[in-house]
Amino acid sequence: MMEILGQVGNASSIHAFGRAARRIVEDARERVAALVGVSSPQVVFTSGATEANNTVLALTDRPRVLVSAIEHDSVLAAAPDAEIVPVTPEGLVDLAALEAMLDADNRPSLVAVMLANNEIGTLQPVAEVAAIAKRHGALVHCDAVQATGKIPVDFVALDIDFMSLSAHKLGGPQGNGALIVREGVPVPTLIRGGGQEKRRRAGTENVAGIAGFGAAAEAAAAGLGAYNRVAVLRDALESRIRAAFPETPIFGGCAPRIANTSCIAMPGMSAETQLMGFDLAGIAVSSGSACSSGKVAASHVLAALGVGRDLAKSAVRVSLGWDADEGQIERFVETWITLRQKAERRTAVA
Ligand code: PLP
């Protein structure tokens, strides 16, 4: 990326500099396509997954839109009239409810279910969702932001129509993403103007960012194995906390999850207070989803799981890096236990 930032050339120009930039963009497109098992014309580069989600959800011509209750805000806000498909207390989309909702009304529909949830990490049964949707003639959109780069993701095997990706969730630059589209399915156009991205997304390409996305996609595909080790570390973190405080709620903990995510409640201490405590110990964690932190409302994801408001407000999302190590786990667990003991003392005094 640094090298490319120093180069001139608009990927739409036909002179040599432009053609060199075009090669960089198309090379990256192949790498991103390979990561999710599609051919490169199916990849439309965007400014991120927020844009990709908005493109599909806000512009669909389907009269009915159904979204899972635990979708990212960029899906929920783009489809304010969508019908909400409930999730189980473990954080998995309720397939029977989806089927019943589709049975009840046979207007053409679009169904949006994410692959891995960003707050609790649960892996959604997207292939089953797609099978149900197809039986009802519905299109399927999948926000695969959190799963891609952590588990193998195969667009064709999932049998879906649209997928959103975000470069920065797999080690690439912020402000880059892609919409993946099934061959033959028309792509709604959100950003209009020039003819870039085969008229599917106007605007001069962010060549350096796209190159970074391509490099990250290639590295992520090669590095999937690292997450087996991360899962062992995450499980160790959770079991050490539970060894000290057996009743600790870990949301989605009994469902299949991506390896790096753990959403842990600390009854008696707000997530904000915990965040400060962890920060002082040099540990960066988030309350709810980082994108919406700062908002006072409890997480809509935990509410959908049926978690009470007070408990939800004490939940912290821990994300382990691909290179996490035993020392980090040790430090986290020690800090968590210290904070938990403080919460216990405070409760006893009150
Ligand atoms: N979808 C999910 C599940 C996310 O976690 C995020 C960001 O955290 C997004 C979409 C938005 O992606 P971007 O930051 O690329 O707009």
Short mmCIF file of C-alpha atoms and ligand atoms in Angstrom, two decimals:
data_model
loop_
_atom_site.label_atom_id
_atom_site.label_comp_id
_atom_site.label_asym_id
_atom_site.label_seq_id
_atom_site.Cartn_x
_atom_site.Cartn_y
_atom_site.Cartn_z
CA MET A 1 0.00 0.00 0.00
CA MET A 2 2.77 2.43 0.89
CA GLU A 3 4.41 1.85 -2.46
CA ILE A 4 1.14 2.33 -4.33
CA LEU A 5 0.35 5.55 -2.45
CA GLY A 6 3.45 6.99 -4.07
CA GLN A 7 2.27 6.19 -7.58
CA VAL A 8 0.09 8.33 -9.84
CA GLY A 9 -2.64 6.88 -12.03
CA ASN A 10 -6.40 6.64 -12.09
CA ALA A 11 -7.51 3.07 -12.73
CA SER A 12 -10.01 4.33 -15.31
CA SER A 13 -7.39 6.19 -17.39
CA ILE A 14 -6.14 4.49 -20.51
CA HIS A 15 -2.55 5.76 -20.38
CA ALA A 16 0.21 3.55 -19.00
CA PHE A 17 -0.11 4.87 -15.43
CA GLY A 18 -3.85 4.25 -15.50
CA ARG A 19 -3.37 0.75 -16.88
CA ALA A 20 -0.87 -0.01 -14.11
CA ALA A 21 -3.42 1.12 -11.49
CA ARG A 22 -6.11 -1.00 -13.19
CA ARG A 23 -3.85 -4.08 -12.98
CA ILE A 24 -3.44 -3.49 -9.25
CA VAL A 25 -7.23 -3.24 -8.77
CA GLU A 26 -7.95 -6.34 -10.85
CA ASP A 27 -5.23 -8.33 -9.13
CA ALA A 28 -6.78 -7.44 -5.76
CA ARG A 29 -10.23 -8.35 -7.07
CA GLU A 30 -8.96 -11.85 -7.90
CA ARG A 31 -7.56 -12.28 -4.40
CA VAL A 32 -10.77 -11.15 -2.72
CA ALA A 33 -12.82 -13.37 -5.06
CA ALA A 34 -10.60 -16.36 -4.21
CA LEU A 35 -11.11 -15.82 -0.47
CA VAL A 36 -14.85 -16.48 -0.78
CA GLY A 37 -14.80 -18.84 -3.78
CA VAL A 38 -16.29 -16.62 -6.50
CA SER A 39 -15.07 -15.32 -9.84
CA SER A 40 -13.69 -11.78 -9.91
CA PRO A 41 -16.56 -10.11 -11.84
CA GLN A 42 -18.76 -10.97 -8.87
CA VAL A 43 -16.75 -8.62 -6.62
CA VAL A 44 -17.82 -4.96 -6.40
CA PHE A 45 -15.42 -2.84 -4.36
CA THR A 46 -17.07 -0.44 -1.90
CA SER A 47 -16.04 1.87 0.95
CA GLY A 48 -16.77 -0.91 3.43
CA ALA A 49 -19.44 -3.32 4.57
CA THR A 50 -21.72 -0.51 5.71
CA GLU A 51 -22.02 0.62 2.09
CA ALA A 52 -22.38 -2.95 0.81
CA ASN A 53 -25.15 -3.67 3.34
CA ASN A 54 -26.92 -0.41 2.50
CA THR A 55 -26.68 -1.12 -1.23
CA VAL A 56 -28.61 -4.36 -0.87
CA LEU A 57 -30.97 -3.60 2.01
CA ALA A 58 -31.94 -0.02 1.20
CA LEU A 59 -32.37 -0.50 -2.53
CA THR A 60 -33.95 -3.92 -2.88
CA ASP A 61 -37.04 -4.03 -5.09
CA ARG A 62 -38.45 -6.90 -3.02
CA PRO A 63 -41.64 -5.83 -1.24
CA ARG A 64 -40.75 -7.85 1.87
CA VAL A 65 -37.47 -7.77 3.76
CA LEU A 66 -36.73 -10.11 6.67
CA VAL A 67 -33.66 -9.59 8.82
CA SER A 68 -32.39 -11.45 11.86
CA ALA A 69 -32.74 -9.62 15.17
CA ILE A 70 -28.97 -9.61 15.71
CA GLU A 71 -27.85 -8.00 12.43
CA HIS A 72 -25.34 -5.16 12.46
CA ASP A 73 -26.81 -1.65 12.60
CA SER A 74 -25.80 -1.08 8.98
CA VAL A 75 -28.33 -3.76 7.99
CA LEU A 76 -31.04 -2.79 10.48
CA ALA A 77 -30.87 0.94 9.78
CA ALA A 78 -30.88 0.39 6.01
CA ALA A 79 -34.15 -1.56 6.21
CA PRO A 80 -36.25 0.19 8.86
CA ASP A 81 -39.45 -1.54 7.71
CA ALA A 82 -37.96 -5.02 7.73
CA GLU A 83 -39.64 -7.84 9.61
CA ILE A 84 -37.44 -9.16 12.39
CA VAL A 85 -36.63 -12.88 12.52
CA PRO A 86 -36.07 -13.87 16.17
CA VAL A 87 -33.03 -15.69 17.51
CA THR A 88 -32.77 -18.43 20.12
CA PRO A 89 -31.41 -17.64 23.61
CA GLU A 90 -28.09 -19.04 22.37
CA GLY A 91 -27.93 -16.40 19.65
CA LEU A 92 -28.79 -18.48 16.57
CA VAL A 93 -31.42 -17.44 14.06
CA ASP A 94 -34.68 -19.30 14.66
CA LEU A 95 -35.10 -21.34 11.47
CA ALA A 96 -38.63 -22.51 12.32
CA ALA A 97 -39.70 -18.90 12.84
CA LEU A 98 -38.15 -17.90 9.51
CA GLU A 99 -39.94 -20.71 7.73
CA ALA A 100 -43.27 -19.75 9.36
CA MET A 101 -42.81 -16.08 8.43
CA LEU A 102 -42.10 -16.96 4.81
CA ASP A 103 -45.03 -19.41 4.74
CA ALA A 104 -47.39 -16.75 6.06
CA ASP A 105 -46.95 -14.32 3.16
CA ASN A 106 -45.87 -15.27 -0.34
CA ARG A 107 -44.78 -11.84 -1.63
CA PRO A 108 -41.24 -11.84 -3.07
CA SER A 109 -38.78 -11.44 -0.19
CA LEU A 110 -35.20 -10.65 0.67
CA VAL A 111 -33.77 -12.40 3.75
CA ALA A 112 -30.67 -11.03 5.51
CA VAL A 113 -28.79 -13.20 8.02
CA MET A 114 -25.18 -12.55 8.99
CA LEU A 115 -22.55 -15.30 9.06
CA ALA A 116 -20.94 -14.51 12.43
CA ASN A 117 -22.34 -12.06 14.93
CA ASN A 118 -20.03 -9.17 15.80
CA GLU A 119 -20.90 -9.00 19.50
CA ILE A 120 -21.12 -12.64 20.57
CA GLY A 121 -19.45 -14.45 17.66
CA THR A 122 -22.20 -17.01 17.04
CA LEU A 123 -22.05 -18.65 13.62
CA GLN A 124 -25.41 -18.53 11.93
CA PRO A 125 -26.78 -21.47 9.89
CA VAL A 126 -26.71 -19.45 6.66
CA ALA A 127 -26.81 -22.45 4.30
CA GLU A 128 -30.00 -23.64 6.06
CA VAL A 129 -31.41 -20.11 5.90
CA ALA A 130 -30.70 -20.07 2.16
CA ALA A 131 -32.34 -23.47 1.64
CA ILE A 132 -35.51 -22.25 3.37
CA ALA A 133 -35.41 -18.94 1.50
CA LYS A 134 -34.96 -20.65 -1.88
CA ARG A 135 -37.97 -22.88 -1.24
CA HIS A 136 -39.95 -19.63 -0.91
CA GLY A 137 -38.32 -17.87 -3.87
CA ALA A 138 -36.55 -15.37 -1.59
CA LEU A 139 -33.17 -13.73 -2.21
CA VAL A 140 -30.55 -14.04 0.54
CA HIS A 141 -28.06 -11.47 1.76
CA CYS A 142 -25.28 -12.40 4.18
CA ASP A 143 -23.07 -9.96 6.10
CA ALA A 144 -19.94 -12.12 6.31
CA VAL A 145 -17.74 -9.39 7.78
CA GLN A 146 -16.82 -11.12 11.03
CA ALA A 147 -16.44 -14.65 9.67
CA THR A 148 -14.33 -14.06 6.58
CA GLY A 149 -10.65 -14.59 7.30
CA LYS A 150 -11.46 -16.60 10.43
CA ILE A 151 -13.29 -19.57 8.93
CA PRO A 152 -13.46 -20.84 5.34
CA VAL A 153 -16.27 -18.96 3.57
CA ASP A 154 -17.69 -20.36 0.34
CA PHE A 155 -20.26 -18.10 -1.34
CA VAL A 156 -21.34 -20.82 -3.78
CA ALA A 157 -21.77 -23.51 -1.12
CA LEU A 158 -23.87 -21.14 0.99
CA ASP A 159 -26.10 -20.68 -2.08
CA ILE A 160 -26.76 -17.01 -1.34
CA ASP A 161 -27.24 -13.97 -3.60
CA PHE A 162 -25.33 -11.16 -1.86
CA MET A 163 -22.49 -11.01 0.65
CA SER A 164 -20.77 -8.07 2.36
CA LEU A 165 -17.10 -8.00 3.29
CA SER A 166 -14.96 -5.48 5.17
CA ALA A 167 -11.20 -5.24 4.62
CA HIS A 168 -10.35 -4.04 8.10
CA LYS A 169 -11.92 -7.08 9.74
CA LEU A 170 -9.36 -9.32 8.09
CA GLY A 171 -6.26 -7.23 8.59
CA GLY A 172 -6.70 -4.84 5.65
CA PRO A 173 -7.21 -1.09 5.62
CA GLN A 174 -10.23 0.72 7.06
CA GLY A 175 -12.64 2.23 4.53
CA ASN A 176 -12.53 -0.67 2.06
CA GLY A 177 -14.96 -3.49 1.51
CA ALA A 178 -16.85 -5.40 -1.12
CA LEU A 179 -20.24 -6.54 -2.16
CA ILE A 180 -20.22 -10.05 -3.65
CA VAL A 181 -23.08 -10.78 -6.00
CA ARG A 182 -24.41 -14.00 -7.48
CA GLU A 183 -23.94 -14.17 -11.25
CA GLY A 184 -27.02 -12.97 -13.06
CA VAL A 185 -28.53 -11.17 -10.04
CA PRO A 186 -28.85 -7.43 -10.74
CA VAL A 187 -26.84 -5.19 -8.40
CA PRO A 188 -28.67 -2.16 -7.07
CA THR A 189 -26.58 1.02 -7.49
CA LEU A 190 -26.24 3.16 -4.38
CA ILE A 191 -23.42 5.47 -5.47
CA ARG A 192 -24.16 6.92 -8.89
CA GLY A 193 -21.98 8.92 -11.24
CA GLY A 194 -19.08 7.51 -13.22
CA GLY A 195 -18.95 4.08 -14.79
CA GLN A 196 -16.52 2.49 -12.34
CA GLU A 197 -17.03 -1.07 -11.09
CA LYS A 198 -18.93 -1.86 -14.31
CA ARG A 199 -21.47 0.88 -13.47
CA ARG A 200 -22.27 -0.85 -10.19
CA ARG A 201 -20.48 1.62 -7.89
CA ALA A 202 -19.39 5.05 -9.08
CA GLY A 203 -16.30 6.91 -7.87
CA THR A 204 -12.58 6.77 -8.53
CA GLU A 205 -11.22 3.57 -7.05
CA ASN A 206 -9.16 3.76 -3.86
CA VAL A 207 -6.30 1.87 -5.51
CA ALA A 208 -3.99 1.65 -2.50
CA GLY A 209 -6.84 0.60 -0.20
CA ILE A 210 -8.06 -2.00 -2.65
CA ALA A 211 -4.52 -3.35 -2.99
CA GLY A 212 -4.35 -3.61 0.80
CA PHE A 213 -7.66 -5.45 0.84
CA GLY A 214 -6.35 -7.89 -1.78
CA ALA A 215 -3.14 -8.51 0.15
CA ALA A 216 -5.08 -9.01 3.38
CA ALA A 217 -7.49 -11.42 1.66
CA GLU A 218 -4.60 -13.51 0.39
CA ALA A 219 -2.86 -13.51 3.77
CA ALA A 220 -6.13 -14.33 5.55
CA ALA A 221 -6.80 -17.29 3.26
CA ALA A 222 -3.32 -18.63 3.99
CA GLY A 223 -3.59 -17.95 7.73
CA LEU A 224 -6.95 -19.53 8.60
CA GLY A 225 -5.14 -22.23 10.56
CA ALA A 226 -4.05 -19.65 13.17
CA TYR A 227 -7.59 -19.58 14.49
CA ASN A 228 -7.43 -23.17 15.76
CA ARG A 229 -4.86 -21.93 18.27
CA VAL A 230 -6.91 -18.80 18.99
CA ALA A 231 -9.94 -20.98 19.82
CA VAL A 232 -7.88 -22.90 22.38
CA LEU A 233 -6.76 -19.61 23.97
CA ARG A 234 -10.30 -18.19 24.00
CA ASP A 235 -11.63 -21.37 25.61
CA ALA A 236 -8.85 -21.22 28.21
CA LEU A 237 -9.73 -17.60 28.98
CA GLU A 238 -13.38 -18.49 29.52
CA SER A 239 -12.71 -21.59 31.58
CA ARG A 240 -10.29 -19.73 33.89
CA ILE A 241 -12.89 -17.05 34.50
CA ARG A 242 -15.54 -19.68 35.14
CA ALA A 243 -13.17 -21.57 37.47
CA ALA A 244 -12.97 -18.40 39.61
CA PHE A 245 -16.61 -17.31 39.19
CA PRO A 246 -18.65 -20.30 37.98
CA GLU A 247 -21.88 -18.39 37.31
CA THR A 248 -20.30 -15.91 34.89
CA PRO A 249 -22.57 -15.46 31.85
CA ILE A 250 -20.84 -15.96 28.50
CA PHE A 251 -23.33 -15.12 25.78
CA GLY A 252 -23.56 -17.52 22.85
CA GLY A 253 -21.03 -19.70 24.67
CA CYS A 254 -22.84 -22.96 23.92
CA ALA A 255 -23.37 -22.24 20.22
CA PRO A 256 -20.84 -22.62 17.41
CA ARG A 257 -18.75 -19.41 17.42
CA ILE A 258 -15.87 -17.81 15.59
CA ALA A 259 -12.67 -18.52 17.48
CA ASN A 260 -11.69 -15.05 18.63
CA THR A 261 -14.85 -13.68 20.21
CA SER A 262 -16.12 -13.87 23.76
CA CYS A 263 -18.91 -11.77 25.25
CA ILE A 264 -18.67 -11.88 29.03
CA ALA A 265 -20.90 -10.24 31.63
CA MET A 266 -19.65 -9.03 34.99
CA PRO A 267 -22.70 -8.62 37.21
CA GLY A 268 -22.35 -5.54 39.42
CA MET A 269 -19.99 -3.54 37.19
CA SER A 270 -20.97 -1.60 34.08
CA ALA A 271 -19.14 -2.29 30.84
CA GLU A 272 -17.89 1.33 30.80
CA THR A 273 -16.27 0.94 34.24
CA GLN A 274 -14.70 -2.35 33.16
CA LEU A 275 -13.39 -0.75 29.97
CA MET A 276 -11.55 1.87 32.05
CA GLY A 277 -10.12 -0.84 34.31
CA PHE A 278 -8.94 -2.89 31.36
CA ASP A 279 -7.55 0.20 29.64
CA LEU A 280 -5.45 1.01 32.72
CA ALA A 281 -4.04 -2.52 32.46
CA GLY A 282 -3.21 -1.91 28.78
CA ILE A 283 -6.03 -4.13 27.52
CA ALA A 284 -8.42 -2.89 24.83
CA VAL A 285 -11.92 -4.38 24.95
CA SER A 286 -15.32 -3.11 23.81
CA SER A 287 -18.77 -2.78 25.25
CA GLY A 288 -21.41 -3.97 22.81
CA SER A 289 -20.37 -3.31 19.24
CA ALA A 290 -17.46 -0.92 18.87
CA CYS A 291 -19.19 0.86 15.99
CA SER A 292 -21.99 1.93 18.27
CA SER A 293 -20.12 2.34 21.54
CA GLY A 294 -20.90 5.61 23.23
CA LYS A 295 -24.60 4.99 22.88
CA VAL A 296 -26.19 4.41 26.25
CA ALA A 297 -28.77 1.86 25.09
CA ALA A 298 -28.03 -1.78 25.91
CA SER A 299 -27.01 -4.01 23.02
CA HIS A 300 -29.88 -5.00 20.69
CA VAL A 301 -28.10 -8.31 20.21
CA LEU A 302 -28.21 -9.24 23.88
CA ALA A 303 -31.81 -7.98 24.12
CA ALA A 304 -32.70 -10.34 21.25
CA LEU A 305 -31.20 -13.22 23.25
CA GLY A 306 -33.51 -12.30 26.12
CA VAL A 307 -30.72 -10.95 28.34
CA GLY A 308 -31.98 -8.47 30.94
CA ARG A 309 -30.97 -4.82 30.58
CA ASP A 310 -28.75 -4.60 33.68
CA LEU A 311 -26.85 -7.77 32.85
CA ALA A 312 -26.49 -6.67 29.21
CA LYS A 313 -24.96 -3.40 30.35
CA SER A 314 -22.25 -5.32 32.19
CA ALA A 315 -21.22 -7.27 29.07
CA VAL A 316 -17.84 -6.78 27.48
CA ARG A 317 -16.82 -8.09 24.09
CA VAL A 318 -13.34 -9.56 23.96
CA SER A 319 -11.72 -10.08 20.56
CA LEU A 320 -8.47 -12.02 20.37
CA GLY A 321 -6.00 -11.24 17.61
CA TRP A 322 -4.74 -13.95 15.25
CA ASP A 323 -1.42 -13.67 17.08
CA ALA A 324 -2.85 -13.73 20.62
CA ASP A 325 -0.66 -15.49 23.15
CA GLU A 326 -0.83 -17.18 26.52
CA GLY A 327 0.62 -14.09 28.29
CA GLN A 328 -2.23 -11.89 27.03
CA ILE A 329 -4.80 -14.41 28.25
CA GLU A 330 -3.12 -14.53 31.65
CA ARG A 331 -3.14 -10.74 31.96
CA PHE A 332 -6.75 -10.48 30.85
CA VAL A 333 -7.95 -13.14 33.29
CA GLU A 334 -6.03 -11.56 36.20
CA THR A 335 -7.49 -8.12 35.42
CA TRP A 336 -10.99 -9.55 34.97
CA ILE A 337 -10.83 -11.33 38.33
CA THR A 338 -9.51 -8.19 40.10
CA LEU A 339 -12.37 -6.13 38.67
CA ARG A 340 -14.90 -8.83 39.53
CA GLN A 341 -13.70 -8.93 43.15
CA LYS A 342 -14.02 -5.14 43.30
CA ALA A 343 -17.59 -5.41 42.00
CA GLU A 344 -18.33 -8.03 44.65
CA ARG A 345 -16.97 -5.81 47.43
CA ARG A 346 -19.00 -2.87 46.16
CA THR A 347 -22.16 -4.99 46.10
CA ALA A 348 -21.47 -6.22 49.64
CA VAL A 349 -21.03 -2.62 50.93
CA ALA A 350 -24.20 -1.48 49.18
N1 PLP B 1 -21.14 -5.71 9.65
C1 PLP B 1 -20.58 -6.20 10.76
C2 PLP B 1 -21.01 -7.52 11.28
C3 PLP B 1 -19.59 -5.46 11.41
O1 PLP B 1 -19.03 -5.95 12.52
C4 PLP B 1 -19.21 -4.20 10.88
C5 PLP B 1 -18.19 -3.37 11.56
O2 PLP B 1 -17.82 -3.56 12.66
C6 PLP B 1 -19.83 -3.76 9.71
C7 PLP B 1 -20.79 -4.54 9.12
C8 PLP B 1 -19.46 -2.45 9.10
O3 PLP B 1 -18.29 -2.59 8.33
P1 PLP B 1 -17.46 -1.33 7.82
O4 PLP B 1 -16.72 -0.83 9.01
O5 PLP B 1 -16.55 -1.89 6.76
O6 PLP B 1 -18.41 -0.35 7.25
#
